[in-house]
PDB file of C-alpha atoms in Angstrom:
ATOM      1  CA  UNK A   1       6.289  -1.475  24.751  1.00 50.00           C
ATOM      2  CA  UNK A   2       4.803  -2.498  21.447  1.00 54.00           C
ATOM      3  CA  UNK A   3       5.282  -6.221  21.023  1.00 81.00           C
ATOM      4  CA  UNK A   4       4.722  -8.300  17.949  1.00 91.00           C
ATOM      5  CA  UNK A   5       4.116 -11.955  18.635  1.00 93.00           C
ATOM      6  CA  UNK A   6       5.006 -14.080  15.659  1.00 96.00           C
ATOM      7  CA  UNK A   7       4.052 -17.741  15.326  1.00 95.00           C
ATOM      8  CA  UNK A   8       5.086 -20.385  14.798  1.00 96.00           C
ATOM      9  CA  UNK A   9       8.782 -19.920  15.566  1.00 95.00           C
ATOM     10  CA  UNK A  10       9.769 -22.938  13.501  1.00 96.00           C
ATOM     11  CA  UNK A  11       8.097 -24.565  10.532  1.00 97.00           C
ATOM     12  CA  UNK A  12       9.412 -27.610   8.702  1.00 97.00           C
ATOM     13  CA  UNK A  13       7.330 -28.785   5.756  1.00 97.00           C
ATOM     14  CA  UNK A  14       7.522 -30.728   2.526  1.00 97.00           C
ATOM     15  CA  UNK A  15       7.587 -29.138  -0.891  1.00 97.00           C
ATOM     16  CA  UNK A  16       4.081 -28.481  -2.153  1.00 97.00           C
ATOM     17  CA  UNK A  17       2.466 -27.928   1.232  1.00 97.00           C
ATOM     18  CA  UNK A  18       0.728 -24.720   2.262  1.00 97.00           C
ATOM     19  CA  UNK A  19       1.569 -22.716   5.368  1.00 97.00           C
ATOM     20  CA  UNK A  20       0.537 -19.641   7.305  1.00 98.00           C
ATOM     21  CA  UNK A  21       2.617 -17.435   9.576  1.00 98.00           C
ATOM     22  CA  UNK A  22       0.896 -15.155  12.059  1.00 97.00           C
ATOM     23  CA  UNK A  23       1.893 -11.833  13.539  1.00 96.00           C
ATOM     24  CA  UNK A  24      -0.190 -10.490  16.433  1.00 95.00           C
ATOM     25  CA  UNK A  25      -0.098  -7.483  18.696  1.00 92.00           C
ATOM     26  CA  UNK A  26      -2.259  -5.683  21.223  1.00 89.00           C
ATOM     27  CA  UNK A  27      -1.156  -2.398  19.659  1.00 87.00           C
ATOM     28  CA  UNK A  28      -2.368  -0.745  16.510  1.00 88.00           C
ATOM     29  CA  UNK A  29       0.201  -0.271  13.782  1.00 87.00           C
ATOM     30  CA  UNK A  30      -0.024   2.294  11.014  1.00 85.00           C
ATOM     31  CA  UNK A  31       1.692  -0.135   8.659  1.00 87.00           C
ATOM     32  CA  UNK A  32       3.188  -3.575   8.745  1.00 91.00           C
ATOM     33  CA  UNK A  33       6.022  -4.959   6.677  1.00 93.00           C
ATOM     34  CA  UNK A  34       7.074  -8.524   5.956  1.00 96.00           C
ATOM     35  CA  UNK A  35      10.682  -9.423   5.335  1.00 96.00           C
ATOM     36  CA  UNK A  36      12.570 -12.562   4.380  1.00 97.00           C
ATOM     37  CA  UNK A  37      16.125 -13.037   5.569  1.00 96.00           C
ATOM     38  CA  UNK A  38      18.680 -15.617   4.487  1.00 93.00           C
ATOM     39  CA  UNK A  39      21.722 -16.592   6.575  1.00 88.00           C
ATOM     40  CA  UNK A  40      24.458 -13.974   6.531  1.00 85.00           C
ATOM     41  CA  UNK A  41      22.299 -11.408   4.757  1.00 90.00           C
ATOM     42  CA  UNK A  42      20.037  -8.550   5.710  1.00 94.00           C
ATOM     43  CA  UNK A  43      16.235  -8.792   5.611  1.00 95.00           C
ATOM     44  CA  UNK A  44      14.670  -8.283   2.187  1.00 94.00           C
ATOM     45  CA  UNK A  45      11.373  -6.433   2.072  1.00 92.00           C
ATOM     46  CA  UNK A  46       8.534  -8.544   0.652  1.00 95.00           C
ATOM     47  CA  UNK A  47       5.511  -6.312   1.155  1.00 93.00           C
ATOM     48  CA  UNK A  48       4.050  -3.388   3.097  1.00 90.00           C
ATOM     49  CA  UNK A  49       0.411  -3.309   4.159  1.00 91.00           C
ATOM     50  CA  UNK A  50      -1.126  -0.095   5.423  1.00 88.00           C
ATOM     51  CA  UNK A  51      -4.921  -0.389   5.288  1.00 90.00           C
ATOM     52  CA  UNK A  52      -6.983  -2.472   7.717  1.00 92.00           C
ATOM     53  CA  UNK A  53      -8.357  -5.518   5.915  1.00 94.00           C
ATOM     54  CA  UNK A  54      -5.886  -5.141   3.069  1.00 94.00           C
ATOM     55  CA  UNK A  55      -4.839  -8.255   1.160  1.00 96.00           C
ATOM     56  CA  UNK A  56      -1.795  -8.302  -1.086  1.00 96.00           C
ATOM     57  CA  UNK A  57      -0.611 -11.136  -3.277  1.00 96.00           C
ATOM     58  CA  UNK A  58       2.925 -11.713  -4.466  1.00 94.00           C
ATOM     59  CA  UNK A  59       2.926 -14.830  -6.666  1.00 95.00           C
ATOM     60  CA  UNK A  60       2.390 -17.713  -4.204  1.00 97.00           C
ATOM     61  CA  UNK A  61       2.508 -15.419  -1.153  1.00 97.00           C
ATOM     62  CA  UNK A  62      -0.617 -13.782   0.265  1.00 97.00           C
ATOM     63  CA  UNK A  63      -0.380 -11.108   2.944  1.00 97.00           C
ATOM     64  CA  UNK A  64      -3.274  -9.853   5.017  1.00 96.00           C
ATOM     65  CA  UNK A  65      -3.552  -6.944   7.450  1.00 95.00           C
ATOM     66  CA  UNK A  66      -6.213  -7.310  10.120  1.00 95.00           C
ATOM     67  CA  UNK A  67      -9.213  -5.001  10.121  1.00 93.00           C
ATOM     68  CA  UNK A  68      -8.061  -3.408  13.375  1.00 93.00           C
ATOM     69  CA  UNK A  69      -4.452  -3.170  12.140  1.00 91.00           C
ATOM     70  CA  UNK A  70      -3.205  -5.205  15.087  1.00 92.00           C
ATOM     71  CA  UNK A  71      -2.411  -8.428  13.297  1.00 94.00           C
ATOM     72  CA  UNK A  72      -1.216  -9.792  10.006  1.00 96.00           C
ATOM     73  CA  UNK A  73      -0.672 -13.104   8.292  1.00 97.00           C
ATOM     74  CA  UNK A  74       1.506 -14.499   5.549  1.00 97.00           C
ATOM     75  CA  UNK A  75       0.203 -17.485   3.612  1.00 98.00           C
ATOM     76  CA  UNK A  76       2.405 -19.435   1.211  1.00 97.00           C
ATOM     77  CA  UNK A  77       0.782 -21.777  -1.277  1.00 97.00           C
ATOM     78  CA  UNK A  78       2.651 -24.807  -2.626  1.00 98.00           C
ATOM     79  CA  UNK A  79       5.888 -24.037  -0.790  1.00 97.00           C
ATOM     80  CA  UNK A  80       9.163 -24.617  -2.579  1.00 97.00           C
ATOM     81  CA  UNK A  81      12.693 -25.202  -1.207  1.00 96.00           C
ATOM     82  CA  UNK A  82      13.577 -21.710  -2.390  1.00 95.00           C
ATOM     83  CA  UNK A  83      11.102 -20.318   0.160  1.00 96.00           C
ATOM     84  CA  UNK A  84      13.346 -21.509   2.979  1.00 96.00           C
ATOM     85  CA  UNK A  85      14.452 -18.685   5.226  1.00 96.00           C
ATOM     86  CA  UNK A  86      13.615 -16.490   8.206  1.00 97.00           C
ATOM     87  CA  UNK A  87      10.368 -14.573   7.825  1.00 98.00           C
ATOM     88  CA  UNK A  88       9.966 -11.418   9.882  1.00 97.00           C
ATOM     89  CA  UNK A  89       7.034  -9.127  10.438  1.00 96.00           C
ATOM     90  CA  UNK A  90       7.687  -5.545  11.480  1.00 93.00           C
ATOM     91  CA  UNK A  91       5.259  -2.874  12.552  1.00 90.00           C
ATOM     92  CA  UNK A  92       5.544   0.886  12.348  1.00 84.00           C
ATOM     93  CA  UNK A  93       3.483   3.187  14.500  1.00 75.00           C
ATOM     94  CA  UNK A  94       3.126   6.900  14.925  1.00 63.00           C
ATOM     95  CA  UNK A  95       3.124   7.718  18.604  1.00 53.00           C
ATOM     96  CA  UNK A  96       3.136  11.459  18.971  1.00 50.00           C
ATOM     97  CA  UNK A  97       5.795  11.648  16.308  1.00 52.00           C
ATOM     98  CA  UNK A  98       8.317   9.661  18.306  1.00 53.00           C
ATOM     99  CA  UNK A  99       8.402   6.601  16.104  1.00 56.00           C
ATOM    100  CA  UNK A 100      10.482   7.998  13.282  1.00 58.00           C
ATOM    101  CA  UNK A 101      12.196   5.223  11.410  1.00 65.00           C
ATOM    102  CA  UNK A 102      11.472   2.723  14.118  1.00 80.00           C
ATOM    103  CA  UNK A 103      10.229  -0.710  13.229  1.00 87.00           C
ATOM    104  CA  UNK A 104       9.179  -3.181  15.911  1.00 89.00           C
ATOM    105  CA  UNK A 105      10.031  -6.691  14.783  1.00 93.00           C
ATOM    106  CA  UNK A 106       8.509 -10.031  15.620  1.00 94.00           C
ATOM    107  CA  UNK A 107      10.860 -12.813  16.693  1.00 94.00           C
ATOM    108  CA  UNK A 108      10.678 -14.409  13.286  1.00 95.00           C
ATOM    109  CA  UNK A 109       9.626 -17.729  11.794  1.00 97.00           C
ATOM    110  CA  UNK A 110      12.301 -20.078  10.518  1.00 97.00           C
ATOM    111  CA  UNK A 111      10.813 -21.916   7.548  1.00 97.00           C
ATOM    112  CA  UNK A 112      12.430 -25.010   6.081  1.00 97.00           C
ATOM    113  CA  UNK A 113      10.934 -26.530   2.954  1.00 97.00           C
ATOM    114  CA  UNK A 114      12.215 -30.005   2.178  1.00 97.00           C
ATOM    115  CA  UNK A 115      12.356 -31.225  -1.431  1.00 96.00           C
TER     116      UNK A 115
ATOM    117  CA  UNK B   1      20.238   1.463  -8.354  1.00 65.00           C
ATOM    118  CA  UNK B   2      22.767   0.175  -5.838  1.00 79.00           C
ATOM    119  CA  UNK B   3      21.445  -1.159  -2.556  1.00 93.00           C
ATOM    120  CA  UNK B   4      22.471  -0.349   0.982  1.00 96.00           C
ATOM    121  CA  UNK B   5      26.112  -1.113   1.611  1.00 97.00           C
ATOM    122  CA  UNK B   6      27.749  -1.777   4.939  1.00 98.00           C
ATOM    123  CA  UNK B   7      31.405  -2.021   5.818  1.00 97.00           C
ATOM    124  CA  UNK B   8      33.093  -4.004   7.073  1.00 97.00           C
ATOM    125  CA  UNK B   9      31.103  -7.213   6.675  1.00 97.00           C
ATOM    126  CA  UNK B  10      32.927  -8.991   9.484  1.00 97.00           C
ATOM    127  CA  UNK B  11      34.765  -7.688  12.512  1.00 96.00           C
ATOM    128  CA  UNK B  12      36.456  -9.330  15.473  1.00 98.00           C
ATOM    129  CA  UNK B  13      37.274  -7.236  18.510  1.00 97.00           C
ATOM    130  CA  UNK B  14      38.188  -7.842  22.137  1.00 97.00           C
ATOM    131  CA  UNK B  15      36.393  -6.633  25.242  1.00 97.00           C
ATOM    132  CA  UNK B  16      37.056  -3.003  26.076  1.00 97.00           C
ATOM    133  CA  UNK B  17      37.849  -1.967  22.518  1.00 98.00           C
ATOM    134  CA  UNK B  18      35.712   0.322  20.429  1.00 98.00           C
ATOM    135  CA  UNK B  19      34.378  -0.177  16.923  1.00 98.00           C
ATOM    136  CA  UNK B  20      32.968   1.976  14.125  1.00 98.00           C
ATOM    137  CA  UNK B  21      30.618   0.581  11.500  1.00 98.00           C
ATOM    138  CA  UNK B  22      29.709   2.322   8.280  1.00 98.00           C
ATOM    139  CA  UNK B  23      26.543   2.411   6.187  1.00 98.00           C
ATOM    140  CA  UNK B  24      25.890   3.945   2.788  1.00 98.00           C
ATOM    141  CA  UNK B  25      22.173   4.264   2.019  1.00 96.00           C
ATOM    142  CA  UNK B  26      20.442   3.876  -1.314  1.00 95.00           C
ATOM    143  CA  UNK B  27      21.030   6.946  -3.453  1.00 94.00           C
ATOM    144  CA  UNK B  28      18.373   9.549  -2.691  1.00 91.00           C
ATOM    145  CA  UNK B  29      17.458   8.064   0.672  1.00 91.00           C
ATOM    146  CA  UNK B  30      17.893  10.455   3.563  1.00 90.00           C
ATOM    147  CA  UNK B  31      16.873   8.291   6.501  1.00 90.00           C
ATOM    148  CA  UNK B  32      19.194   5.695   7.997  1.00 94.00           C
ATOM    149  CA  UNK B  33      18.221   3.383  10.841  1.00 94.00           C
ATOM    150  CA  UNK B  34      20.401   0.948  12.747  1.00 96.00           C
ATOM    151  CA  UNK B  35      19.331  -2.370  14.268  1.00 96.00           C
ATOM    152  CA  UNK B  36      21.034  -5.035  16.339  1.00 97.00           C
ATOM    153  CA  UNK B  37      20.116  -8.659  15.610  1.00 96.00           C
ATOM    154  CA  UNK B  38      20.892 -11.469  18.042  1.00 94.00           C
ATOM    155  CA  UNK B  39      19.478 -15.006  18.286  1.00 90.00           C
ATOM    156  CA  UNK B  40      17.975 -14.284  21.685  1.00 87.00           C
ATOM    157  CA  UNK B  41      16.527 -10.809  21.205  1.00 89.00           C
ATOM    158  CA  UNK B  42      15.870 -10.730  17.469  1.00 91.00           C
ATOM    159  CA  UNK B  43      16.022  -7.383  15.726  1.00 94.00           C
ATOM    160  CA  UNK B  44      16.119  -4.390  18.033  1.00 94.00           C
ATOM    161  CA  UNK B  45      16.069  -0.746  17.022  1.00 93.00           C
ATOM    162  CA  UNK B  46      19.158   1.286  17.907  1.00 95.00           C
ATOM    163  CA  UNK B  47      18.571   4.717  16.364  1.00 92.00           C
ATOM    164  CA  UNK B  48      17.470   6.584  13.272  1.00 91.00           C
ATOM    165  CA  UNK B  49      19.037   9.563  11.545  1.00 92.00           C
ATOM    166  CA  UNK B  50      17.447  11.893   9.078  1.00 90.00           C
ATOM    167  CA  UNK B  51      19.183  14.900   7.557  1.00 89.00           C
ATOM    168  CA  UNK B  52      22.095  14.514   9.960  1.00 93.00           C
ATOM    169  CA  UNK B  53      19.818  14.599  13.026  1.00 92.00           C
ATOM    170  CA  UNK B  54      19.034  11.723  15.348  1.00 92.00           C
ATOM    171  CA  UNK B  55      15.248  11.438  15.274  1.00 87.00           C
ATOM    172  CA  UNK B  56      14.728   8.456  17.528  1.00 87.00           C
ATOM    173  CA  UNK B  57      16.715   6.191  19.814  1.00 90.00           C
ATOM    174  CA  UNK B  58      16.108   2.693  21.154  1.00 91.00           C
ATOM    175  CA  UNK B  59      16.807   1.330  24.622  1.00 92.00           C
ATOM    176  CA  UNK B  60      20.535   0.847  24.386  1.00 96.00           C
ATOM    177  CA  UNK B  61      23.255   2.192  26.684  1.00 96.00           C
ATOM    178  CA  UNK B  62      25.187   5.335  25.854  1.00 96.00           C
ATOM    179  CA  UNK B  63      28.098   3.218  24.621  1.00 97.00           C
ATOM    180  CA  UNK B  64      26.141   2.978  21.376  1.00 98.00           C
ATOM    181  CA  UNK B  65      26.236   6.157  19.335  1.00 97.00           C
ATOM    182  CA  UNK B  66      25.902   7.199  15.760  1.00 97.00           C
ATOM    183  CA  UNK B  67      26.035  10.040  13.332  1.00 97.00           C
ATOM    184  CA  UNK B  68      25.027  10.914   9.821  1.00 97.00           C
ATOM    185  CA  UNK B  69      26.931  12.954   7.296  1.00 97.00           C
ATOM    186  CA  UNK B  70      25.670  15.475   4.754  1.00 96.00           C
ATOM    187  CA  UNK B  71      25.746  12.815   2.014  1.00 94.00           C
ATOM    188  CA  UNK B  72      23.420  10.652   4.190  1.00 95.00           C
ATOM    189  CA  UNK B  73      26.117   8.100   4.942  1.00 97.00           C
ATOM    190  CA  UNK B  74      25.996   6.987   8.538  1.00 98.00           C
ATOM    191  CA  UNK B  75      28.332   5.519  11.094  1.00 98.00           C
ATOM    192  CA  UNK B  76      27.653   3.863  14.384  1.00 98.00           C
ATOM    193  CA  UNK B  77      30.167   3.524  17.171  1.00 98.00           C
ATOM    194  CA  UNK B  78      30.265   1.152  20.095  1.00 98.00           C
ATOM    195  CA  UNK B  79      32.723   1.944  22.858  1.00 96.00           C
ATOM    196  CA  UNK B  80      34.016  -0.292  25.634  1.00 97.00           C
ATOM    197  CA  UNK B  81      32.843  -3.438  23.915  1.00 98.00           C
ATOM    198  CA  UNK B  82      31.244  -6.221  25.945  1.00 97.00           C
ATOM    199  CA  UNK B  83      30.812  -9.874  25.047  1.00 97.00           C
ATOM    200  CA  UNK B  84      27.070  -9.282  24.741  1.00 96.00           C
ATOM    201  CA  UNK B  85      27.626  -6.795  21.939  1.00 97.00           C
ATOM    202  CA  UNK B  86      28.383  -9.679  19.589  1.00 97.00           C
ATOM    203  CA  UNK B  87      25.644  -9.449  16.980  1.00 97.00           C
ATOM    204  CA  UNK B  88      24.714  -8.703  13.408  1.00 97.00           C
ATOM    205  CA  UNK B  89      24.386  -4.942  13.037  1.00 98.00           C
ATOM    206  CA  UNK B  90      21.995  -3.957  10.292  1.00 97.00           C
ATOM    207  CA  UNK B  91      21.534  -0.633   8.632  1.00 97.00           C
ATOM    208  CA  UNK B  92      18.346   0.272   6.791  1.00 95.00           C
ATOM    209  CA  UNK B  93      17.610   3.242   4.592  1.00 93.00           C
ATOM    210  CA  UNK B  94      14.376   4.844   3.513  1.00 88.00           C
ATOM    211  CA  UNK B  95      13.439   7.835   1.434  1.00 83.00           C
ATOM    212  CA  UNK B  96      11.873   9.778   4.282  1.00 72.00           C
ATOM    213  CA  UNK B  97      11.499   9.542   8.000  1.00 63.00           C
ATOM    214  CA  UNK B  98       8.368   8.489   9.834  1.00 58.00           C
ATOM    215  CA  UNK B  99       6.251   5.401  10.099  1.00 51.00           C
ATOM    216  CA  UNK B 100       5.112   3.564   7.037  1.00 59.00           C
ATOM    217  CA  UNK B 101       8.194   4.373   5.028  1.00 71.00           C
ATOM    218  CA  UNK B 102       9.600   1.210   3.589  1.00 81.00           C
ATOM    219  CA  UNK B 103      13.020   0.386   4.896  1.00 87.00           C
ATOM    220  CA  UNK B 104      15.652  -1.395   2.836  1.00 91.00           C
ATOM    221  CA  UNK B 105      18.340  -3.273   4.683  1.00 95.00           C
ATOM    222  CA  UNK B 106      22.004  -3.760   4.001  1.00 96.00           C
ATOM    223  CA  UNK B 107      23.773  -7.116   4.399  1.00 96.00           C
ATOM    224  CA  UNK B 108      24.912  -6.258   7.915  1.00 97.00           C
ATOM    225  CA  UNK B 109      28.187  -6.242   9.800  1.00 97.00           C
ATOM    226  CA  UNK B 110      28.862  -9.347  11.873  1.00 97.00           C
ATOM    227  CA  UNK B 111      30.637  -8.206  15.051  1.00 98.00           C
ATOM    228  CA  UNK B 112      32.279 -10.772  17.287  1.00 97.00           C
ATOM    229  CA  UNK B 113      33.613  -9.652  20.670  1.00 98.00           C
ATOM    230  CA  UNK B 114      36.140 -11.980  22.303  1.00 97.00           C
TER     231      UNK B 114
END
């Protein structure tokens, strides 16, 4: 079983603070995706990282894929109340061609940014 | 381009009944995956269809089934509903099958089993 351990589970911060969410696994993933989900809605794709060591920036969000492609992090600079939501990492892996369409999700991080 | 649509958005059923959920993927997308989301288990993969064929299946009992039509629309069916089937059922579409293909999710169907 490919598990993705996501931490922390809960994060409550003040507007303007920085934060980092971690996603770790003992398995290698061919790609890793980060999603943000709001209550009552489906997850919205933020970014996909595919190359070990890759860093992608999306405004105040920075995503990194570990060199060994087993871990990833999401860093938010100067958090705003609009960043509040559930952040999910999801890994995809080719395993003899049996992983079609299958994403393995972390448990998620519930982020609350207070004004 | 319209996103992934799911119907109905909310559903209330009683134990023992069956339910069918529908998903229309983004135009041009041929792969549709289904996930179950619960507070305790998070998001868990149910199955994936590509070109009307089931390509992969998660660890769910046979009461959970699905199909895909020639226009890529997909349905999933749950028979003999149990209380534990209460969850948000999410459908995701992607252009092609296989790992690394970005998946775009619909808003989900909230199923409550009484």
